[in-house]
mmCIF file of C-alpha atoms and ligand atoms in Angstrom:
data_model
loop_
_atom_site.group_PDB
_atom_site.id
_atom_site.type_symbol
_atom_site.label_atom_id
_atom_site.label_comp_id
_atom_site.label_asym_id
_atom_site.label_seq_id
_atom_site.Cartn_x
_atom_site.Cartn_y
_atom_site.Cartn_z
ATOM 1 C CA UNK A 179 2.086 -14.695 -14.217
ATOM 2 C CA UNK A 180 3.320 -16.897 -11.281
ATOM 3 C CA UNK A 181 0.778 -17.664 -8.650
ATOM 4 C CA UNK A 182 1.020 -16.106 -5.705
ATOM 5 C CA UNK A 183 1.380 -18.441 -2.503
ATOM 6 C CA UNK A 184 2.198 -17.692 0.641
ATOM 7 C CA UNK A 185 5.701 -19.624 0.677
ATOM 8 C CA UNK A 186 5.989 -16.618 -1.705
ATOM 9 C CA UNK A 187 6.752 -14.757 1.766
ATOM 10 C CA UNK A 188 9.830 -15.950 1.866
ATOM 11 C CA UNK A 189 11.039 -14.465 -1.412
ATOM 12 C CA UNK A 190 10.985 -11.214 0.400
ATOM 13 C CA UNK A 191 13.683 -11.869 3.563
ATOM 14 C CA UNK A 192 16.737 -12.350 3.719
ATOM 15 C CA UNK A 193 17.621 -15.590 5.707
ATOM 16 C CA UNK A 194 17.820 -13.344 9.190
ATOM 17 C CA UNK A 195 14.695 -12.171 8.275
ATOM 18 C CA UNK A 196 15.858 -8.583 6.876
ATOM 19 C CA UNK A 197 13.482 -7.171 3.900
ATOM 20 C CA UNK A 198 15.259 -7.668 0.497
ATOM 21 C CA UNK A 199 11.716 -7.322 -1.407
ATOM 22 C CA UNK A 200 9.270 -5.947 -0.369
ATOM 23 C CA UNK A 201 6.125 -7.469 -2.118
ATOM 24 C CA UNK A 202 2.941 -8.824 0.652
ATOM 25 C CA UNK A 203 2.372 -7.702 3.716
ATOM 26 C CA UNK A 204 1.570 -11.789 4.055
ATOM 27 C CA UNK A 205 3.571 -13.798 6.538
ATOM 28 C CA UNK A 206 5.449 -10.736 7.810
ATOM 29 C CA UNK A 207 5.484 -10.431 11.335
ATOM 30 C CA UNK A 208 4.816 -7.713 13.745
ATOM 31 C CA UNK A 209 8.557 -6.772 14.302
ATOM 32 C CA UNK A 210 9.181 -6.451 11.110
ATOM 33 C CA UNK A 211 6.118 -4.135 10.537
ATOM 34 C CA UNK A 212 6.978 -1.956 13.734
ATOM 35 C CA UNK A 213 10.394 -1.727 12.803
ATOM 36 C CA UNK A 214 9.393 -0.547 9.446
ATOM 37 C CA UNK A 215 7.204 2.088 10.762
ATOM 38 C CA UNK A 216 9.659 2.970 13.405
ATOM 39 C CA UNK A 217 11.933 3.835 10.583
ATOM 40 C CA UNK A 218 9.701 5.952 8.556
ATOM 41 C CA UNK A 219 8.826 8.053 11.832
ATOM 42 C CA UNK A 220 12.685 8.896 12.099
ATOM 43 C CA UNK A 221 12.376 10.373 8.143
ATOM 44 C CA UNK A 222 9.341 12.487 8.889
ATOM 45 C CA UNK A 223 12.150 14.866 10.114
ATOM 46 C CA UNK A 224 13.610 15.011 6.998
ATOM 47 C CA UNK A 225 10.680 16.135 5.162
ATOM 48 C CA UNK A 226 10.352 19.266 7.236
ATOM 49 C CA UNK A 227 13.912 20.312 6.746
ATOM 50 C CA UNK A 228 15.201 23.022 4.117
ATOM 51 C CA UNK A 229 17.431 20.373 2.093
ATOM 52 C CA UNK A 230 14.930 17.637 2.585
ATOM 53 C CA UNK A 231 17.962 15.040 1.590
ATOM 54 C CA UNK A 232 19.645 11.826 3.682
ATOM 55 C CA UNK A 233 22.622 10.124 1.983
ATOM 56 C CA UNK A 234 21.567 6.780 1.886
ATOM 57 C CA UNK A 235 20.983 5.627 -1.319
ATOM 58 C CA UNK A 236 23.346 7.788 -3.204
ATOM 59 C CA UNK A 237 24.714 6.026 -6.307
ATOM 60 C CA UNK A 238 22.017 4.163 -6.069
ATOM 61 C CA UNK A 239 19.076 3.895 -8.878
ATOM 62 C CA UNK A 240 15.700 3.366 -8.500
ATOM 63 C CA UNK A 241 13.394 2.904 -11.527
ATOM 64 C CA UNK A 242 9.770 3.542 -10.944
ATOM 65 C CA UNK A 243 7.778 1.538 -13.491
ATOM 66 C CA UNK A 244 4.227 2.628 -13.154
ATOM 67 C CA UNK A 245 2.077 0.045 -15.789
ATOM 68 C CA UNK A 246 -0.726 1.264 -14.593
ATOM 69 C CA UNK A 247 -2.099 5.265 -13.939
ATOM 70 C CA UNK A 248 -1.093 7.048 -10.207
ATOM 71 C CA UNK A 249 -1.118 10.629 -8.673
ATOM 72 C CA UNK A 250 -0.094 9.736 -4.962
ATOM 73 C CA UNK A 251 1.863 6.324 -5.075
ATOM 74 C CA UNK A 252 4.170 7.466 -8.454
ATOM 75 C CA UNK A 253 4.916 11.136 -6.844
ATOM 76 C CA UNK A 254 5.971 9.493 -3.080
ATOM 77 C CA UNK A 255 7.646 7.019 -4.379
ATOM 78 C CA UNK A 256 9.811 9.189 -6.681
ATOM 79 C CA UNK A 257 10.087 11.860 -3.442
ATOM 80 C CA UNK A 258 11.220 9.310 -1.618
ATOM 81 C CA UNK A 259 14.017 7.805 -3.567
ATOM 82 C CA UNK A 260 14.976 11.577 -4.543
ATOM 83 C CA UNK A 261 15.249 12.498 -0.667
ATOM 84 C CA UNK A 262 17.324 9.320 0.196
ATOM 85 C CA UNK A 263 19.480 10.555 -2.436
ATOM 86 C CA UNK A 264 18.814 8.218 -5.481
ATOM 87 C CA UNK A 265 18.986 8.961 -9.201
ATOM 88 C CA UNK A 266 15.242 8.637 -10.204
ATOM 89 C CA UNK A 267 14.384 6.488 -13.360
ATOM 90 C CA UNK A 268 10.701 6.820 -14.497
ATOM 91 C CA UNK A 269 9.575 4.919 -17.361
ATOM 92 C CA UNK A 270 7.038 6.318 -19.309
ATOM 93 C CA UNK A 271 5.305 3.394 -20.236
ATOM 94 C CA UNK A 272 2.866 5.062 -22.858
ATOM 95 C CA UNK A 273 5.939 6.459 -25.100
ATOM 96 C CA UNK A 274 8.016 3.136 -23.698
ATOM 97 C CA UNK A 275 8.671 0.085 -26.064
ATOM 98 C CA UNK A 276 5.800 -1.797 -24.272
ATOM 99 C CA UNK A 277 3.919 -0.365 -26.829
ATOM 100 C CA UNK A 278 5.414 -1.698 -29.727
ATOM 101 C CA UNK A 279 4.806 -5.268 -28.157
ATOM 102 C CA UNK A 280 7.995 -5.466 -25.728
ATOM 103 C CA UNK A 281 7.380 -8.543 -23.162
ATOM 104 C CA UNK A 282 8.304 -7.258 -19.079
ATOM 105 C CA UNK A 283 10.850 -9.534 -19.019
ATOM 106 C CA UNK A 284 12.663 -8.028 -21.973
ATOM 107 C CA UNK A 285 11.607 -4.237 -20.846
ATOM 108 C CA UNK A 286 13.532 -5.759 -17.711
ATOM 109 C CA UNK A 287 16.376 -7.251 -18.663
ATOM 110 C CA UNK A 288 17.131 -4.030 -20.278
ATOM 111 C CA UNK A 289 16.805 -1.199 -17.491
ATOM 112 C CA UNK A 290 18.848 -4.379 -15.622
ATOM 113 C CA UNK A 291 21.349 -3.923 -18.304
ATOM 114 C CA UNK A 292 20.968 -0.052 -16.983
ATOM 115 C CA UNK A 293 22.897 -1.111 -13.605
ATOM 116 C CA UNK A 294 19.386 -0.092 -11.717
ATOM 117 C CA UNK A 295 19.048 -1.097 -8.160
ATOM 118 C CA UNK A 296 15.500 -1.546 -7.261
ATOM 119 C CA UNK A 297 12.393 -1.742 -9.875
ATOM 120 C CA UNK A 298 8.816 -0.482 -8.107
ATOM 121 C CA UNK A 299 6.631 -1.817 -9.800
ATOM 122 C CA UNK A 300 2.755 -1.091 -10.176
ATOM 123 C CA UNK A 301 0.567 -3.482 -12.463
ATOM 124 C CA UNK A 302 -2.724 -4.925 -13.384
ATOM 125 C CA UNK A 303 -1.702 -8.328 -12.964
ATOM 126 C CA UNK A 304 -1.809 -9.792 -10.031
ATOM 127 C CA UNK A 305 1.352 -11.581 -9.196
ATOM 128 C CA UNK A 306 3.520 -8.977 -11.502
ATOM 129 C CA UNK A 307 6.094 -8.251 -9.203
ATOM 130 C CA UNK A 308 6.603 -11.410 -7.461
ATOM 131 C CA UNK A 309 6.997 -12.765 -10.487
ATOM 132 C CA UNK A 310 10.102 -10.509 -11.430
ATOM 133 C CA UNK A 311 11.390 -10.364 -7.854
ATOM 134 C CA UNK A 312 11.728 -14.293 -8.838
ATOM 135 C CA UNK A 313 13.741 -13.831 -11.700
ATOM 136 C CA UNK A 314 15.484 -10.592 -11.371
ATOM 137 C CA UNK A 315 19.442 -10.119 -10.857
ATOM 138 C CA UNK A 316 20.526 -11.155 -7.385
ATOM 139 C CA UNK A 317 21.013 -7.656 -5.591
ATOM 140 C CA UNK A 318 17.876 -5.477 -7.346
ATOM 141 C CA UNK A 319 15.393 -5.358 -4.919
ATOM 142 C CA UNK A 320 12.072 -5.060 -5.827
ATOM 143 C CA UNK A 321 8.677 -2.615 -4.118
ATOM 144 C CA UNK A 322 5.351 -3.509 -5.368
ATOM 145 C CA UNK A 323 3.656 -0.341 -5.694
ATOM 146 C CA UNK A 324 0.093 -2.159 -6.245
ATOM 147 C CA UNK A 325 -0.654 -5.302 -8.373
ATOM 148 C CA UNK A 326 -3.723 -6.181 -9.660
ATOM 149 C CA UNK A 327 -6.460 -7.291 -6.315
ATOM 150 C CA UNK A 328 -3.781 -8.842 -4.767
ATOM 151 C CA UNK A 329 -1.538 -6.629 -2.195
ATOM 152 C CA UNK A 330 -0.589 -2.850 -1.983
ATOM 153 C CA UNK A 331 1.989 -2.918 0.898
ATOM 154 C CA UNK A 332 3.626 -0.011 0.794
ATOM 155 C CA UNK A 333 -0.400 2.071 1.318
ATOM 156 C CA UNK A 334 -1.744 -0.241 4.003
ATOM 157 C CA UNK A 335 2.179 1.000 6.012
ATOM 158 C CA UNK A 336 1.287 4.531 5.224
ATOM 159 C CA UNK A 337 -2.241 4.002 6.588
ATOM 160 C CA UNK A 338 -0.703 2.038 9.782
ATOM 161 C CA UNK A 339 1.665 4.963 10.349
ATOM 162 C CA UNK A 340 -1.242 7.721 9.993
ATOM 163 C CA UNK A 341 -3.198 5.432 12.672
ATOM 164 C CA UNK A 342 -0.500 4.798 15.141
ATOM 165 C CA UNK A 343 0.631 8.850 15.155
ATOM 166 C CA UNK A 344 -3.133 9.552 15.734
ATOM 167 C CA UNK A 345 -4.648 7.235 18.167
ATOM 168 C CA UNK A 346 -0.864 6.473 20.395
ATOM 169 C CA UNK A 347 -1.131 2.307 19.331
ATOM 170 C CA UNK A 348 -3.065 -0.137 17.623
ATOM 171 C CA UNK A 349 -4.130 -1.994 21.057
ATOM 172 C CA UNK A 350 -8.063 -1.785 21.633
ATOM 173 C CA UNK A 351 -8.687 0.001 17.831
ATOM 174 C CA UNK A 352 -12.059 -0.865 16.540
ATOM 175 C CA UNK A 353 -11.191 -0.272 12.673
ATOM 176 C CA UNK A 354 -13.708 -0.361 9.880
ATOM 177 C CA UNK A 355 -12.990 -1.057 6.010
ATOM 178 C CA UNK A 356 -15.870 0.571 4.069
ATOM 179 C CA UNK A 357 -17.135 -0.016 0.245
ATOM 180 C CA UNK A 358 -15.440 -1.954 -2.370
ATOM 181 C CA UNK A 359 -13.239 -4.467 -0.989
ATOM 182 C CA UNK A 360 -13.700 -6.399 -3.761
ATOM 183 C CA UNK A 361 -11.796 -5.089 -5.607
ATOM 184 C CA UNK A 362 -9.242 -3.363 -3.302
ATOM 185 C CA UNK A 363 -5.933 -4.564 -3.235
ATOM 186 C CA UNK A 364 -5.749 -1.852 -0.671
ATOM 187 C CA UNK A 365 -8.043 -3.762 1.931
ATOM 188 C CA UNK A 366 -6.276 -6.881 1.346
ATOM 189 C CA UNK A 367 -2.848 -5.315 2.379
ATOM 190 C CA UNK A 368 -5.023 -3.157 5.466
ATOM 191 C CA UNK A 369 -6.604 -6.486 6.937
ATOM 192 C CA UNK A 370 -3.365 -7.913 6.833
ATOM 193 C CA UNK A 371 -1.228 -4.972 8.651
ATOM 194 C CA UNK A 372 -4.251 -4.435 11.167
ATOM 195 C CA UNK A 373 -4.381 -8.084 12.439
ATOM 196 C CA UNK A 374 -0.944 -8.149 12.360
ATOM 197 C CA UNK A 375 -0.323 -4.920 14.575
ATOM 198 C CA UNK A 376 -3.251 -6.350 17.061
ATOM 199 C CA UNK A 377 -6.341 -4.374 16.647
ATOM 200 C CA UNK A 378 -8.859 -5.354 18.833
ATOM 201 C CA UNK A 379 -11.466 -5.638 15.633
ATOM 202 C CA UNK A 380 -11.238 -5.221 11.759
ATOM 203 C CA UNK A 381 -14.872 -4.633 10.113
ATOM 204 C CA UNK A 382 -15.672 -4.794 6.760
ATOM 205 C CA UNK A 383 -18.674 -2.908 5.832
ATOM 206 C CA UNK A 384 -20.039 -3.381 2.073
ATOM 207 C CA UNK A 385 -22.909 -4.957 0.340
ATOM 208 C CA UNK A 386 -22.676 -8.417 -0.085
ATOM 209 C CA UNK A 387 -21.518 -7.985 -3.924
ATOM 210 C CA UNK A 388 -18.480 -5.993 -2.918
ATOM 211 C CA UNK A 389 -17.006 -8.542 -0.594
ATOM 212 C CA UNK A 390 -14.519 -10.988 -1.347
ATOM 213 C CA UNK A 391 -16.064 -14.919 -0.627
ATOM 214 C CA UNK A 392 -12.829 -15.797 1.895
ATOM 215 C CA UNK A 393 -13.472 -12.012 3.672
ATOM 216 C CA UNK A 394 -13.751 -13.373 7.144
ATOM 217 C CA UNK A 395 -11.079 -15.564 6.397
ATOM 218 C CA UNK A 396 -8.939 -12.846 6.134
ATOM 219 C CA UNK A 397 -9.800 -12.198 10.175
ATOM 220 C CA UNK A 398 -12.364 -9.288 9.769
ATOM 221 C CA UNK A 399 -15.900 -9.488 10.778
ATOM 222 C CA UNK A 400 -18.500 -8.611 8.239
ATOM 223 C CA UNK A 401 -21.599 -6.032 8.694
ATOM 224 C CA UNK A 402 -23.972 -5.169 5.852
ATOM 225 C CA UNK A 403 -25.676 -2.189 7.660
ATOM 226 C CA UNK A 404 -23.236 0.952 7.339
ATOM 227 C CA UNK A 405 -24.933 2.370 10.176
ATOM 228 C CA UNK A 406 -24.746 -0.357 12.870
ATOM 229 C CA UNK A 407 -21.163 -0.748 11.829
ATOM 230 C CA UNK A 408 -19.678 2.515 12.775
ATOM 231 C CA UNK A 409 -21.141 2.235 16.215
ATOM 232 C CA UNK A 410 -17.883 2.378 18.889
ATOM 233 C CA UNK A 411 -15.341 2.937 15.725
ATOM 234 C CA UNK A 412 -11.668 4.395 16.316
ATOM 235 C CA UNK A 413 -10.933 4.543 12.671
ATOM 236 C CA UNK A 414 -13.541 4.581 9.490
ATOM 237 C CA UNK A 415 -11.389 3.728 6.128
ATOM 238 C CA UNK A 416 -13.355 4.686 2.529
ATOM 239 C CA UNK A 417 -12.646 2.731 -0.175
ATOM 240 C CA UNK A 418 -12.873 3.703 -3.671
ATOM 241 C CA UNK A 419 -15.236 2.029 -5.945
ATOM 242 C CA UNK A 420 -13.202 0.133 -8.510
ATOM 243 C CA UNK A 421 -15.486 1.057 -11.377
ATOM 244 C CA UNK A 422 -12.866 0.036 -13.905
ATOM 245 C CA UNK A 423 -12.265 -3.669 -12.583
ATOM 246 C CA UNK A 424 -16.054 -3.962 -12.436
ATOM 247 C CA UNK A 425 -17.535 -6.877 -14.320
ATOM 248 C CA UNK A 426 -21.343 -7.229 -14.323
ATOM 249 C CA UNK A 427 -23.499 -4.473 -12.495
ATOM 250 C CA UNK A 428 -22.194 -5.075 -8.923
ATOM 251 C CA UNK A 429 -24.056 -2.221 -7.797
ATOM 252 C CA UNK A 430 -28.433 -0.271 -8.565
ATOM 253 C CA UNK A 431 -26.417 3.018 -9.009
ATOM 254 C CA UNK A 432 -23.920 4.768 -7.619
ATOM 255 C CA UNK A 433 -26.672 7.448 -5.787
ATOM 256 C CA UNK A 434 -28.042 4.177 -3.824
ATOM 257 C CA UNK A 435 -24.828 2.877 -3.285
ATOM 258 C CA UNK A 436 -24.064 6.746 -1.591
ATOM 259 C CA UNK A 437 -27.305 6.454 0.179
ATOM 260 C CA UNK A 438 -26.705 2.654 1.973
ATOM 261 C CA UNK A 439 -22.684 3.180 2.199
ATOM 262 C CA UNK A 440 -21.162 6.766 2.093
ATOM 263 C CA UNK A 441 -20.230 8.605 4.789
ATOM 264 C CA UNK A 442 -21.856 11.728 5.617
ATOM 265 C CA UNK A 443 -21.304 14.137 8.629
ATOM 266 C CA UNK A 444 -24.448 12.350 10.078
ATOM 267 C CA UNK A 445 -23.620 8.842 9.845
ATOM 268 C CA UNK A 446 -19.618 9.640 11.268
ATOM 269 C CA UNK A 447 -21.790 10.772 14.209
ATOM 270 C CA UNK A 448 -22.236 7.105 15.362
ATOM 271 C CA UNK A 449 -18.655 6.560 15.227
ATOM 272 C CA UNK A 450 -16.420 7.906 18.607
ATOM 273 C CA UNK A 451 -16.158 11.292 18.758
ATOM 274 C CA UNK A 452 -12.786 10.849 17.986
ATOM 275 C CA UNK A 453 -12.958 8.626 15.136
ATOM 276 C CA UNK A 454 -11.009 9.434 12.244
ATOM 277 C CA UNK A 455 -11.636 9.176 8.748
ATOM 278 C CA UNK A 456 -9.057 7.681 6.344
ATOM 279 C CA UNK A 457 -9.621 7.390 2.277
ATOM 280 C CA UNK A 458 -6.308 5.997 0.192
ATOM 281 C CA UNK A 459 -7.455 7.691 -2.785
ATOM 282 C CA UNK A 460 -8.265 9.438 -5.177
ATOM 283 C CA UNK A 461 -11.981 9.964 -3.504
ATOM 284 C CA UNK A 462 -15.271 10.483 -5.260
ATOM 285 C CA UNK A 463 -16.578 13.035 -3.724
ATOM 286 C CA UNK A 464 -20.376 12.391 -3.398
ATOM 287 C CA UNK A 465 -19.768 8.525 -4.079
ATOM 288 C CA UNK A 466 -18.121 6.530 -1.177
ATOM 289 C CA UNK A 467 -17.837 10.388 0.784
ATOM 290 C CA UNK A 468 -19.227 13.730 1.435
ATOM 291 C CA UNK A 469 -16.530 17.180 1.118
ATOM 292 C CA UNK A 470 -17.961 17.791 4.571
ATOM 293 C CA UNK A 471 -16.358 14.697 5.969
ATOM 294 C CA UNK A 472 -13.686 14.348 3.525
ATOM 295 C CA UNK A 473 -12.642 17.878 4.177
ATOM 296 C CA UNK A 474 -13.601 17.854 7.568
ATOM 297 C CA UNK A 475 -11.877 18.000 11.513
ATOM 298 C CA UNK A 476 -11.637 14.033 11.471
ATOM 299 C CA UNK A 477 -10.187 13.566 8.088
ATOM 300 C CA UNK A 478 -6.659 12.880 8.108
ATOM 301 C CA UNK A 479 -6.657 12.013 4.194
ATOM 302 C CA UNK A 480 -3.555 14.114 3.373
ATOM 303 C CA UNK A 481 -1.618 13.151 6.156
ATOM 304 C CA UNK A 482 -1.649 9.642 4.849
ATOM 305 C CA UNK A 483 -0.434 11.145 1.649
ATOM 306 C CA UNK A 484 2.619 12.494 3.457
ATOM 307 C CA UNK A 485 3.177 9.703 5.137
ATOM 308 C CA UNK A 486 3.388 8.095 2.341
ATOM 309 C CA UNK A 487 6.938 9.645 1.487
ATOM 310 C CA UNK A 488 8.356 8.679 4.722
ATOM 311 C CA UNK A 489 7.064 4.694 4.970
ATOM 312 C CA UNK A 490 8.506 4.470 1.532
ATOM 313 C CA UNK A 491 11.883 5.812 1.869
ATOM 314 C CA UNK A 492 12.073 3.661 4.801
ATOM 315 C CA UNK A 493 11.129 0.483 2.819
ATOM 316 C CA UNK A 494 13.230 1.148 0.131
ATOM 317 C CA UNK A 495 16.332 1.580 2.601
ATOM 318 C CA UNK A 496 15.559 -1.312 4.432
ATOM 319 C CA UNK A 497 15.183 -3.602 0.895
ATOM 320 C CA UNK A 498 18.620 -2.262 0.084
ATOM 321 C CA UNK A 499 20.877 -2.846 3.131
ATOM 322 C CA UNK A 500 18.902 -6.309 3.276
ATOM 323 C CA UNK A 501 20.127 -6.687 -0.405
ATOM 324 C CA UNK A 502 23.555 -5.615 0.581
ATOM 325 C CA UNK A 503 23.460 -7.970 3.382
ATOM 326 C CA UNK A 504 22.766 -10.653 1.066
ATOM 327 C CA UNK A 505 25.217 -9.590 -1.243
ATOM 328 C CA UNK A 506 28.007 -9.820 1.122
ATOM 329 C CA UNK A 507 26.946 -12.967 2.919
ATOM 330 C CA UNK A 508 26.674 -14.940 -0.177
ATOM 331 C CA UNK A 509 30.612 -13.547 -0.859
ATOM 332 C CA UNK A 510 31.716 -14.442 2.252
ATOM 333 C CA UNK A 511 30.106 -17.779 2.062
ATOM 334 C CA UNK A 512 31.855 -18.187 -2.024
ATOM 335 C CA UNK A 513 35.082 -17.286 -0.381
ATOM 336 C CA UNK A 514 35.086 -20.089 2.150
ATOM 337 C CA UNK A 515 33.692 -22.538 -0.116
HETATM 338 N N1 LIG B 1778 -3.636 5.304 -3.099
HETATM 339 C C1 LIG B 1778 -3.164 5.156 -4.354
HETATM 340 O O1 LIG B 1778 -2.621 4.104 -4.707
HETATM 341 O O2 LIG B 1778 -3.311 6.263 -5.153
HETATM 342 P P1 LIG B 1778 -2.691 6.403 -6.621
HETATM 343 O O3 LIG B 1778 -3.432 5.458 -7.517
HETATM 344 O O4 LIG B 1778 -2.859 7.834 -7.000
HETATM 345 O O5 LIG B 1778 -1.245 6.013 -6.536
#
């Protein structure tokens, strides 16, 4: 798989700096980030209408190609492409020829063969979809819908969305990243949007075997006592623990990790009285968070899942027209030549 690096960044823009791929939230700037969240506030509309339908990718196909398991990220994705008007392609990768020993490229080079648009892509390999937006037809643009540690863009925009319609702006936020971010491509992605947007202070809160060696390289202060960390917090975000990218016992057990790190109605009250509570999912109840809290006045865990419809049909329109863009330039620029 290619390594990622962030010169990678450029892969995603066009050359006036419109999305064409949308694959790190590295290197973007905060324009870009505000525009894209501008956008997906103008298609919350859409989602409360009767036809819940916009025009703008009509013709167009979208293949969702999921290589790893989703509930949330699969579902929005396919909502959104379905309520911009796309025809929906998703490849069942169990019952797919993957499983008779077909490489990605070839799986790719067919569904390009397909006339397809735009590949979102989820894998367990870091890198994955970088590595096809390098090599992929000129004009399919491709959405990383989670690869391996590395980035999960299209979440941490849902999460800045949910943030920004709750608390007004991201000026003066104290946020706080709680559990695994080890293993959380999630986190990675958060830490980026959050400096990016200009928080006042990103906190990581985790034991020292769930934190990533370059973690306050990343621009997050770290804080090994759950309880001293959620003093003066605008917004608490539970991680899930990664059990299944665990190597080597990381953790005593998961009842002392819910002890020292999970959030309970009586450790939220040393947040602000107004923090809220944000999990990506899917939670374990009674492992990184308590049904109380989870369930509770501050939680606005589903509202991140609806978000999550509107962010992505506005980063899958944006990837297009800035695919389009490119399309045209690049014939303008063979017609002079
Ligand atoms: N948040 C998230 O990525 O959930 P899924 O694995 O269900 O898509």
């Amino acid at each position: 798989m290619t390594a990622i690096a962030t010169s990678d960044t450029a892969l995603q823009l066009t050359r006036d700096g419109q999305l064409k791929h949308f694959l790190t939230l590295d290197g973007l700037q905060r324009p870009l980030l505000t525009d894209i969240l501008d956008t997906a506030d103008s298609f919350i509309e859409v989602g409360e209408r009767t036809i819940k339908k916009v025009p703008l990718l009509r013709g167009r196909t979208v293949v969702n190609l999921f290589f790893e398991s989703s509930t949330r990220t699969r579902s929005t994705f396919e909502l959104a492409a379905k309520r911009l008007s796309a025809d929906v392609l998703n490849l069942d990768i169990n019952t797919s020829a993957t499983s008779k020993g077909e490489s990605l490229s070839d799986t790719l080079l067919n569904l390009e063969a397909m006339a397809s648009d735009m590949f979102v892509v989820r894998h367990s390999q870091s890198g994955a979809p970088h590595f096809i937006a390098q090599s992929v037809t000129p004009g399919v643009a491709i959405v990383n819908a989670g690869d391996g540690r590395h980035a999960h863009p299209t979440q941490a925009m849902l999460d800045m969305l949910t943030i920004r319609q709750h608390k007004g702006s991201f000026e003066g936020l104290k946020v706080a990243i709680v559990g695994d971010v080890l293993h959380s491509r999630v986190a990675r992605s958060q830490i980026a949007a959050l400096n990016t947007l200009g928080v006042a202070e990103v906190r990581v809160i985790a034991p020292g075997t769930l934190l990533p060696r370059d973690v306050e390289s990343l621009g997050c202060k770290v804080q090994y006592d759950m309880r001293a960390g959620l003093k003066d917090l605008d917004v608490v975000i539970m991680l899930r623990l990664q059990r299944e990218r665990m190597q080597g016992a990381l953790l005593p057990s998961e009842r002392e990790f819910y002890r020292l790190y999970g959030l309970n109605t009586e450790k939220l009250a040393l947040a602000r009285p107004d923090c809220i509570v944000m999990h990506p999912g899917p939670i374990n109840r009674g492992v990184e968070i308590e049904s109380a809290v989870a369930d509770g006045p501050q939680s606005v865990i589903l509202n991140q899942v609806t978000n999550g419809i509107a962010v992505r049909m506005a980063v899958m329109s944006m990837a297009m027209s800035g695919q389009v863009a490119e399309r045209t330039r690049g014939q303008a620029e063979g017609e002079q030549a």
